[in-house]
Short mmCIF file of C-alpha atoms in Angstrom, two decimals:
data_model
loop_
_atom_site.label_atom_id
_atom_site.label_comp_id
_atom_site.label_asym_id
_atom_site.label_seq_id
_atom_site.Cartn_x
_atom_site.Cartn_y
_atom_site.Cartn_z
CA MET A 3 39.46 -33.84 60.97
CA GLN A 4 42.56 -33.13 58.89
CA ASN A 5 44.87 -33.77 61.86
CA ALA A 6 43.07 -36.97 62.80
CA MET A 7 43.64 -38.36 59.29
CA SER A 8 47.18 -37.09 58.82
CA SER A 9 48.68 -40.58 58.88
CA THR A 10 46.74 -41.69 55.80
CA PHE A 11 47.49 -41.05 52.14
CA GLN A 12 44.98 -38.87 50.24
CA ALA A 13 44.59 -40.05 46.64
CA PRO A 14 42.06 -40.47 43.87
CA LEU A 15 40.24 -43.80 43.87
CA GLN A 16 42.17 -45.33 40.97
CA VAL A 17 43.09 -48.98 41.38
CA PRO A 18 43.54 -51.95 39.05
CA LEU A 19 40.46 -54.11 38.64
CA SER A 20 42.26 -57.03 40.24
CA GLN A 21 42.70 -54.98 43.42
CA SER A 22 39.20 -53.50 43.58
CA GLY A 23 37.62 -56.39 45.49
CA ASN A 24 40.26 -56.23 48.22
CA LEU A 25 40.12 -52.44 48.34
CA ARG A 26 36.35 -52.55 48.85
CA ARG A 27 36.96 -54.53 52.02
CA GLN A 28 39.94 -52.45 53.19
CA ILE A 29 38.57 -48.92 53.01
CA LYS A 30 37.76 -47.37 56.38
CA PHE A 31 36.28 -44.01 57.20
CA ASN A 32 37.05 -42.96 60.78
CA GLY A 33 37.41 -46.61 61.75
CA VAL A 34 34.00 -47.63 60.35
CA LYS A 35 33.87 -49.89 57.29
CA ARG A 36 31.66 -48.45 54.57
CA ARG A 37 31.06 -49.14 50.93
CA PRO A 38 33.39 -46.84 48.97
CA MET A 39 31.95 -44.25 46.60
CA VAL A 40 32.75 -45.19 43.02
CA ALA A 41 34.83 -42.59 41.17
CA ALA A 42 35.03 -40.31 44.20
CA ALA A 43 37.13 -37.23 43.57
CA SER A 44 39.27 -37.89 46.61
CA VAL A 45 39.00 -40.22 49.59
CA ASN A 46 41.24 -40.75 52.58
CA VAL A 47 42.46 -44.30 52.20
CA GLU A 48 45.56 -46.33 52.80
CA VAL A 49 46.91 -47.32 49.39
CA ASN A 50 49.85 -49.58 48.73
CA ASP A 51 52.03 -49.46 45.62
CA ALA A 52 50.19 -52.27 43.87
CA ALA A 53 46.86 -50.54 44.30
CA ARG A 54 47.90 -47.29 42.66
CA GLY A 55 47.68 -48.77 39.15
CA SER A 56 47.39 -46.75 35.95
CA ALA A 57 45.02 -43.92 35.09
CA GLY A 58 41.44 -45.16 34.96
CA GLY A 59 42.15 -48.12 37.23
CA LEU A 60 42.93 -50.69 34.51
CA GLY A 61 46.21 -51.73 32.95
CA ARG A 62 47.13 -50.91 29.36
CA ASN A 63 45.82 -54.24 28.12
CA ASN A 64 42.95 -54.64 25.66
CA LYS A 65 42.01 -58.13 26.80
CA GLU A 66 41.78 -57.15 30.48
CA VAL A 67 39.40 -54.28 29.71
CA MET A 68 37.18 -56.39 27.45
CA GLU A 69 36.93 -59.14 30.04
CA ALA A 70 36.02 -56.58 32.71
CA GLU A 71 33.28 -55.15 30.48
CA LYS A 72 31.63 -58.56 30.19
CA LYS A 73 31.45 -58.84 33.97
CA LEU A 74 30.45 -55.29 34.85
CA LEU A 75 28.20 -53.78 32.19
CA VAL A 76 24.72 -54.69 30.96
CA GLY A 77 25.17 -56.47 27.64
CA THR A 78 23.49 -53.97 25.34
CA TYR A 79 26.45 -53.38 23.03
CA ASN A 80 28.09 -55.76 20.57
CA ARG A 81 31.36 -53.86 20.69
CA ALA A 82 34.24 -54.12 18.25
CA PRO A 83 37.26 -55.73 19.94
CA VAL A 84 39.13 -52.44 20.37
CA VAL A 85 39.84 -50.51 23.58
CA LEU A 86 40.26 -46.88 22.59
CA ALA A 87 42.39 -44.90 25.00
CA SER A 88 43.27 -41.60 23.32
CA GLY A 89 42.84 -39.56 20.18
CA LYS A 90 44.13 -36.55 18.30
CA GLY A 91 42.68 -35.07 15.14
CA CYS A 92 41.34 -37.91 13.00
CA LYS A 93 43.49 -40.55 14.70
CA LEU A 94 42.59 -42.84 17.60
CA TYR A 95 44.90 -45.05 19.67
CA ASP A 96 44.04 -48.21 21.54
CA ALA A 97 45.20 -49.15 25.02
CA GLU A 98 48.28 -50.82 23.58
CA GLY A 99 49.23 -47.86 21.37
CA ARG A 100 47.95 -49.02 17.98
CA GLU A 101 46.83 -46.21 15.65
CA TYR A 102 43.50 -46.06 13.79
CA LEU A 103 42.19 -43.62 11.22
CA ASP A 104 38.73 -42.69 12.47
CA LEU A 105 35.96 -42.53 9.88
CA SER A 106 33.25 -43.24 12.43
CA SER A 107 33.58 -40.09 14.59
CA GLY A 108 31.83 -41.72 17.53
CA ILE A 109 28.82 -42.26 15.20
CA ALA A 110 29.00 -38.83 13.55
CA VAL A 111 29.64 -36.98 16.82
CA ASN A 112 33.28 -35.83 16.74
CA ALA A 113 32.90 -33.32 13.92
CA LEU A 114 36.04 -31.45 15.03
CA GLY A 115 37.97 -34.66 15.56
CA HIS A 116 39.67 -35.51 18.84
CA GLY A 117 41.39 -32.99 21.09
CA ASP A 118 40.41 -29.79 19.27
CA ALA A 119 42.25 -26.98 21.08
CA ASP A 120 39.36 -24.47 21.03
CA TRP A 121 36.90 -27.09 22.26
CA ILE A 122 39.22 -28.09 25.11
CA LYS A 123 39.66 -24.45 26.11
CA ALA A 124 35.89 -23.90 26.13
CA VAL A 125 35.35 -26.95 28.34
CA VAL A 126 38.19 -26.22 30.76
CA ASP A 127 37.40 -22.51 31.06
CA GLN A 128 33.75 -23.21 31.82
CA ALA A 129 34.52 -26.10 34.17
CA ASN A 130 36.61 -23.68 36.23
CA VAL A 131 33.64 -21.32 36.55
CA LEU A 132 30.32 -23.20 36.58
CA THR A 133 29.24 -26.63 35.30
CA HIS A 134 25.61 -27.16 36.29
CA VAL A 135 22.77 -25.24 37.91
CA SER A 136 19.63 -26.90 36.43
CA ASN A 137 16.91 -25.07 34.54
CA MET A 138 15.52 -23.59 37.73
CA TYR A 139 17.89 -20.69 37.03
CA TYR A 140 19.24 -18.70 34.09
CA SER A 141 22.75 -19.33 32.77
CA ILE A 142 24.68 -17.34 30.21
CA PRO A 143 26.14 -20.09 27.94
CA GLN A 144 22.67 -21.57 27.39
CA ILE A 145 21.29 -18.24 26.21
CA GLU A 146 24.35 -17.55 24.07
CA LEU A 147 24.05 -20.94 22.35
CA ALA A 148 20.32 -20.50 21.77
CA LYS A 149 20.98 -17.05 20.32
CA ARG A 150 23.44 -18.52 17.82
CA LEU A 151 21.16 -21.43 16.85
CA VAL A 152 18.24 -19.09 16.21
CA ALA A 153 20.42 -16.68 14.23
CA CYS A 154 21.70 -19.39 11.87
CA SER A 155 18.48 -21.33 11.30
CA PHE A 156 14.78 -21.07 10.45
CA ALA A 157 13.88 -21.35 14.14
CA ASP A 158 12.63 -18.76 16.60
CA ARG A 159 13.20 -20.71 19.81
CA VAL A 160 15.17 -23.67 21.18
CA PHE A 161 14.47 -26.45 23.67
CA PHE A 162 17.61 -28.18 24.95
CA SER A 163 17.84 -31.85 25.86
CA ASN A 164 20.69 -34.32 26.42
CA THR A 165 20.45 -36.65 23.41
CA GLY A 166 18.91 -37.04 19.98
CA THR A 167 16.21 -39.39 21.18
CA GLU A 168 15.27 -36.84 23.87
CA ALA A 169 15.07 -34.13 21.22
CA ASN A 170 12.65 -36.30 19.26
CA GLU A 171 10.62 -37.03 22.39
CA ALA A 172 10.30 -33.27 22.85
CA ALA A 173 9.16 -32.91 19.23
CA ILE A 174 6.50 -35.60 19.78
CA LYS A 175 5.14 -33.79 22.82
CA PHE A 176 5.30 -30.40 21.16
CA ALA A 177 3.40 -31.70 18.12
CA ARG A 178 0.57 -33.12 20.22
CA LYS A 179 0.38 -30.02 22.40
CA PHE A 180 0.35 -27.85 19.26
CA GLN A 181 -2.68 -29.72 17.95
CA ARG A 182 -4.57 -29.22 21.22
CA HIS A 183 -3.60 -25.56 21.29
CA SER A 184 -4.57 -24.99 17.65
CA ASN A 185 -7.88 -26.87 17.92
CA PRO A 186 -9.25 -25.98 21.38
CA ASP A 187 -12.81 -26.95 20.47
CA SER A 188 -11.92 -30.38 19.10
CA LYS A 189 -12.82 -33.29 21.34
CA GLU A 190 -10.20 -35.46 19.64
CA PRO A 191 -7.31 -33.36 18.28
CA ALA A 192 -4.81 -34.97 15.95
CA THR A 193 -2.43 -37.35 17.73
CA GLU A 194 -1.02 -39.62 15.00
CA PHE A 195 2.37 -39.49 13.31
CA VAL A 196 3.80 -40.46 9.95
CA SER A 197 7.30 -41.95 9.74
CA PHE A 198 9.20 -43.77 7.00
CA THR A 199 10.88 -47.02 6.12
CA ASN A 200 14.56 -47.23 7.10
CA SER A 201 14.02 -44.48 9.66
CA PHE A 202 15.82 -44.21 12.97
CA HIS A 203 14.71 -41.63 15.55
CA GLY A 204 15.95 -43.07 18.85
CA ARG A 205 15.51 -45.76 21.50
CA THR A 206 13.24 -44.17 24.11
CA MET A 207 9.62 -45.26 23.86
CA GLY A 208 8.22 -42.41 21.79
CA ALA A 209 11.16 -42.08 19.42
CA LEU A 210 11.34 -45.88 19.23
CA ALA A 211 7.75 -45.96 18.00
CA LEU A 212 8.83 -43.72 15.10
CA THR A 213 11.75 -46.03 14.22
CA SER A 214 10.90 -48.44 11.42
CA LYS A 215 13.18 -51.40 12.15
CA GLU A 216 11.06 -54.00 13.90
CA HIS A 217 13.95 -55.62 15.75
CA TYR A 218 14.43 -52.36 17.68
CA ARG A 219 10.73 -52.12 18.60
CA SER A 220 9.43 -55.66 19.01
CA PRO A 221 11.14 -56.58 22.33
CA PHE A 222 9.49 -53.58 23.99
CA GLU A 223 6.00 -53.53 22.53
CA PRO A 224 3.49 -52.12 22.96
CA VAL A 225 5.21 -48.85 22.07
CA MET A 226 3.42 -45.54 21.55
CA PRO A 227 0.41 -46.15 19.27
CA GLY A 228 -0.64 -44.01 16.34
CA VAL A 229 2.46 -44.19 14.13
CA ASN A 230 1.97 -44.96 10.43
CA PHE A 231 4.96 -46.11 8.39
CA VAL A 232 5.23 -45.55 4.65
CA GLU A 233 7.93 -45.98 2.01
CA TYR A 234 10.59 -43.26 2.14
CA GLY A 235 10.23 -41.07 -0.91
CA ASN A 236 6.87 -42.48 -2.05
CA ILE A 237 4.71 -39.40 -2.55
CA GLU A 238 1.46 -41.10 -3.53
CA ALA A 239 1.52 -43.58 -0.66
CA THR A 240 2.35 -40.81 1.81
CA ARG A 241 -0.41 -38.57 0.49
CA LYS A 242 -3.01 -41.08 1.72
CA LEU A 243 -1.66 -41.02 5.29
CA ILE A 244 -1.38 -37.27 6.00
CA GLN A 245 -4.90 -36.38 7.05
CA PRO A 246 -6.45 -33.31 8.70
CA GLY A 247 -7.62 -33.99 12.22
CA LYS A 248 -5.56 -37.17 12.50
CA THR A 249 -1.93 -36.41 11.68
CA ALA A 250 -0.15 -34.36 14.34
CA ALA A 251 3.25 -34.40 12.63
CA VAL A 252 5.42 -36.04 10.00
CA PHE A 253 8.94 -37.07 11.07
CA VAL A 254 11.56 -37.41 8.34
CA GLU A 255 15.34 -37.48 8.02
CA PRO A 256 16.48 -35.42 5.00
CA ILE A 257 19.31 -37.96 4.77
CA GLN A 258 18.85 -41.30 6.52
CA GLY A 259 22.02 -42.30 8.36
CA GLU A 260 21.30 -45.51 10.27
CA GLY A 261 18.88 -46.49 7.49
CA GLY A 262 21.60 -46.71 4.84
CA ILE A 263 22.56 -43.16 3.68
CA TYR A 264 19.46 -42.50 1.61
CA SER A 265 18.84 -38.89 0.58
CA ALA A 266 15.39 -37.47 0.09
CA THR A 267 14.56 -35.71 -3.17
CA LYS A 268 13.57 -32.05 -3.23
CA GLU A 269 10.25 -33.06 -4.75
CA PHE A 270 9.52 -35.40 -1.82
CA LEU A 271 10.38 -32.86 0.89
CA GLN A 272 8.41 -30.14 -0.89
CA PHE A 273 5.42 -32.47 -1.05
CA LEU A 274 5.72 -33.12 2.70
CA ARG A 275 5.88 -29.39 3.38
CA ASP A 276 2.75 -28.71 1.32
CA ALA A 277 0.84 -31.74 2.62
CA CYS A 278 1.55 -30.82 6.25
CA ASP A 279 0.44 -27.25 5.66
CA ASP A 280 -2.79 -28.43 4.05
CA ALA A 281 -3.51 -30.89 6.88
CA GLY A 282 -2.53 -28.60 9.74
CA ALA A 283 0.24 -31.02 10.69
CA LEU A 284 3.80 -30.16 11.70
CA LEU A 285 6.82 -31.13 9.63
CA VAL A 286 9.75 -32.37 11.75
CA PHE A 287 13.21 -32.78 10.25
CA ASP A 288 15.41 -35.15 12.25
CA GLU A 289 18.95 -33.89 11.60
CA VAL A 290 20.53 -35.63 14.57
CA GLN A 291 23.07 -37.33 12.28
CA CYS A 292 22.98 -35.38 9.01
CA GLY A 293 22.86 -31.85 10.49
CA LEU A 294 25.46 -29.30 11.57
CA GLY A 295 27.80 -29.18 8.61
CA ARG A 296 28.05 -32.85 7.70
CA THR A 297 26.51 -32.34 4.26
CA GLY A 298 28.54 -29.22 3.48
CA TYR A 299 25.52 -27.14 4.45
CA LEU A 300 25.01 -26.04 8.03
CA TRP A 301 21.66 -27.87 8.02
CA ALA A 302 20.93 -30.69 5.59
CA HIS A 303 17.55 -29.24 4.61
CA GLU A 304 19.27 -26.11 3.29
CA HIS A 305 20.45 -28.24 0.37
CA TYR A 306 16.79 -28.51 -0.66
CA GLY A 307 15.61 -25.02 0.29
CA ILE A 308 12.70 -26.48 2.27
CA PHE A 309 12.18 -25.69 5.95
CA PRO A 310 10.47 -27.55 8.82
CA ASP A 311 8.41 -26.48 11.80
CA ILE A 312 10.72 -28.39 14.14
CA MET A 313 14.30 -29.61 13.65
CA THR A 314 15.95 -32.02 16.07
CA LEU A 315 19.73 -31.96 16.62
CA ALA A 316 22.23 -33.76 18.81
CA LYS A 317 25.30 -35.77 17.87
CA PRO A 318 28.01 -33.24 16.86
CA LEU A 319 26.60 -30.17 18.57
CA ALA A 320 28.74 -30.27 21.72
CA GLY A 321 31.71 -32.08 20.19
CA GLY A 322 31.33 -35.26 22.26
CA LEU A 323 29.50 -34.02 25.34
CA PRO A 324 25.82 -35.02 25.68
CA ILE A 325 23.40 -32.53 24.14
CA GLY A 326 20.23 -32.48 22.08
CA ALA A 327 18.03 -29.68 20.84
CA ALA A 328 14.62 -29.14 19.29
CA LEU A 329 14.56 -25.96 17.22
CA VAL A 330 11.02 -24.65 16.67
CA THR A 331 9.09 -21.85 15.02
CA GLU A 332 7.17 -19.32 17.05
CA LYS A 333 3.84 -20.94 16.14
CA VAL A 334 5.02 -24.19 17.77
CA ALA A 335 6.55 -22.46 20.77
CA SER A 336 3.34 -20.52 21.42
CA ALA A 337 1.58 -23.79 22.29
CA ILE A 338 4.06 -24.70 25.04
CA ASN A 339 3.61 -23.52 28.63
CA TYR A 340 5.62 -23.70 31.84
CA GLY A 341 5.87 -27.28 33.01
CA ASP A 342 4.89 -28.89 29.70
CA HIS A 343 8.36 -30.36 29.36
CA GLY A 344 11.73 -30.15 31.08
CA SER A 345 15.09 -31.67 31.93
CA THR A 346 17.45 -31.53 34.88
CA PHE A 347 20.72 -31.65 32.97
CA ALA A 348 19.82 -30.16 29.58
CA GLY A 349 21.51 -26.95 28.55
CA SER A 350 24.11 -26.96 31.30
CA PRO A 351 26.73 -24.18 31.23
CA LEU A 352 29.54 -26.67 30.61
CA VAL A 353 27.93 -28.43 27.67
CA CYS A 354 26.58 -25.25 26.11
CA ASN A 355 29.97 -23.54 26.22
CA ALA A 356 31.46 -26.54 24.43
CA ALA A 357 28.66 -26.37 21.85
CA ILE A 358 29.32 -22.68 21.22
CA ALA A 359 32.91 -23.53 20.31
CA VAL A 360 31.71 -26.25 17.92
CA LEU A 361 28.99 -24.16 16.30
CA ASP A 362 31.23 -21.13 15.84
CA LYS A 363 33.75 -23.22 13.91
CA ILE A 364 31.38 -25.26 11.79
CA SER A 365 29.10 -22.36 10.84
CA ASN A 366 32.02 -20.52 9.25
CA PRO A 367 31.30 -20.44 5.48
CA ALA A 368 34.90 -21.37 4.68
CA PHE A 369 34.65 -24.43 6.93
CA LEU A 370 31.41 -25.55 5.26
CA ALA A 371 32.93 -25.02 1.81
CA SER A 372 35.84 -27.26 2.77
CA VAL A 373 33.43 -30.02 3.89
CA SER A 374 31.58 -29.81 0.58
CA LYS A 375 34.85 -29.91 -1.39
CA LYS A 376 36.27 -32.85 0.55
CA GLY A 377 32.97 -34.71 0.40
CA HIS A 378 32.81 -34.40 -3.37
CA TYR A 379 36.44 -35.50 -3.68
CA PHE A 380 35.88 -38.47 -1.38
CA LYS A 381 32.75 -39.72 -3.13
CA GLU A 382 34.18 -39.34 -6.62
CA THR A 383 37.41 -41.09 -5.61
CA LEU A 384 35.43 -43.97 -4.13
CA LYS A 385 33.28 -44.27 -7.23
CA GLN A 386 36.36 -44.36 -9.43
CA LYS A 387 38.28 -46.88 -7.33
CA LEU A 388 35.31 -49.18 -6.63
CA ALA A 389 33.63 -49.05 -10.02
CA ARG A 390 34.87 -52.46 -11.18
CA ASN A 391 34.10 -54.38 -8.02
CA PRO A 392 31.09 -56.62 -8.65
CA HIS A 393 29.94 -56.45 -5.03
CA VAL A 394 29.59 -52.65 -5.02
CA LYS A 395 26.03 -51.65 -5.88
CA ASP A 396 26.16 -47.94 -5.09
CA VAL A 397 28.23 -45.12 -3.61
CA ARG A 398 25.97 -42.35 -2.34
CA GLY A 399 25.70 -39.46 0.06
CA LEU A 400 26.29 -35.73 0.39
CA GLY A 401 29.28 -33.98 1.89
CA LEU A 402 30.96 -36.22 4.45
CA ILE A 403 28.11 -38.65 5.05
CA ILE A 404 28.69 -41.39 2.50
CA GLY A 405 27.44 -44.95 2.10
CA ILE A 406 28.89 -47.83 0.07
CA GLU A 407 26.22 -50.44 -0.60
CA PHE A 408 27.23 -54.05 -1.27
CA ASP A 409 25.30 -57.05 -2.51
CA VAL A 410 26.43 -58.96 0.60
CA SER A 411 26.96 -58.16 4.27
CA ALA A 412 29.40 -55.31 4.87
CA THR A 413 30.61 -56.72 8.20
CA PRO A 414 33.64 -58.54 6.75
CA VAL A 415 34.83 -55.26 5.21
CA VAL A 416 34.32 -53.37 8.48
CA ASP A 417 36.30 -56.03 10.35
CA ALA A 418 39.08 -56.09 7.77
CA CYS A 419 39.31 -52.30 7.78
CA ARG A 420 39.65 -52.29 11.56
CA ASP A 421 42.40 -54.91 11.37
CA SER A 422 44.13 -52.60 8.87
CA GLY A 423 43.82 -49.51 11.06
CA LEU A 424 40.62 -47.93 9.70
CA LEU A 425 37.40 -47.50 11.72
CA VAL A 426 34.14 -47.47 9.73
CA LEU A 427 30.50 -48.34 10.47
CA THR A 428 27.68 -50.34 8.94
CA ALA A 429 24.20 -49.06 8.10
CA GLY A 430 20.99 -50.11 6.39
CA LYS A 431 20.40 -53.86 6.49
CA GLY A 432 24.04 -54.45 7.37
CA ASN A 433 25.07 -54.27 3.71
CA VAL A 434 26.21 -50.63 3.73
CA VAL A 435 29.54 -49.23 4.93
CA ARG A 436 28.83 -45.86 6.52
CA LEU A 437 31.59 -43.24 6.31
CA VAL A 438 31.17 -40.25 8.64
CA PRO A 439 34.69 -38.92 9.32
CA PRO A 440 35.51 -35.85 11.39
CA LEU A 441 34.76 -32.80 9.26
CA ILE A 442 38.38 -31.66 9.68
CA ILE A 443 39.76 -34.69 7.83
CA SER A 444 42.36 -33.98 5.13
CA GLU A 445 42.33 -35.21 1.54
CA GLN A 446 45.50 -37.15 2.33
CA GLU A 447 43.66 -38.99 5.11
CA LEU A 448 40.72 -39.62 2.79
CA ASP A 449 43.14 -41.13 0.25
CA GLN A 450 44.52 -43.36 2.99
CA ALA A 451 40.99 -44.51 3.85
CA VAL A 452 40.21 -45.29 0.20
CA GLU A 453 43.42 -47.29 -0.11
CA ILE A 454 42.59 -49.41 2.93
CA LEU A 455 38.99 -49.93 1.79
CA CYS A 456 40.13 -51.12 -1.63
CA LYS A 457 42.63 -53.56 -0.11
CA THR A 458 39.95 -55.10 2.11
CA LEU A 459 37.33 -55.76 -0.58
CA PRO A 460 38.62 -59.25 -1.51
CA VAL A 461 37.19 -60.48 1.83
CA LEU A 462 33.76 -60.14 0.22
CA ASP A 463 34.61 -62.85 -2.31
CA SER A 464 35.31 -65.42 0.38
CA ASN A 465 32.13 -64.43 2.27
CA SER A 466 29.77 -64.45 -0.72
CA ASN A 467 30.11 -68.13 -1.60
#
């Protein structure tokens, strides 16, 4: 075969978008025209100079990439008009070389920033050995990661998934199975859930049912029934909803990220712990966004000294690779049998080895102390600099998850920050700027972010009339 194809050039399938239509018609395998495999590692194909293009197949032009996205991808994302091409530390660079200070971290994912040397080594080393085997077999990195997660948390066991919404789906199933297991003689074991206003637990059908914002749920109704929403932090209203024989579990974020950076009180979380115990319900802490060092504590609930039956994790755990996890106590795990749940890709050797590198760094007490110190500095600096602005209603948060609430839409500020080289997010009802920088960010970079934010605030005056 090699001799028969010796006259052709062997190269990765990387061609400019403008050439892809012609290439699709030109590719031949042994003289037979076939549809080329997208992103094939290597194919035997005649390639001329114009078809070689740049890495990734597109030119270094923002407009070209954005136009291609409109034609090729399902329109589920209202993207910012930036094409990010590379990153290092807390800095990102677009396809044309412009620099941005990143205070979005891929929505609180890139806790170690971009291009962390230890993370890269973990990924490359593991990729050279073994990437995926499925959960039909044992693999060492998965067990090593689970061992670390159990050692540094309340949990006794771990279930791995690929995303935060999958972790919450697992928690839903585990809660219902736990009720059946704990009440074998009951004809109708508890199946309902309690969730809270401003909550966000994911976009798959079960997690979506737990998410309070109607505009996320309404296009896809009916979603999973049996979810009761109540005001976040309202003890008396919640007390009426947590009932023995009806409530399987209560889902709560110790700090709501998407909802607007609202922190629970210790009194509220302690009430939930006691009420769940009294009702035989499980308490689930969703720490997909606020967990793993972001608050200055390894887990956000450690700030309160109150512990759940299940904790769901995802975003920062593998440093940008897809992972989720449901950490559970032994009493929950005892209800789960072979085949009750599963995943093809979850807990792969590659992703777990990356997560070990992330967890080992973030769980270091000195690292967590630095997050707490920088978070306090950042919030106090923001409060001082923004105190006199009439549009600023509140600056809140813990560690390096901070929200600035305005009396008008925050979108003009987000846009102006981006134009000035700073990437931030919105939250809440669109009136909150969400700041979730890489946990490695320096005080100098935080000062730079504050300076840009302050310079952009006048755009609120022209948008509030």
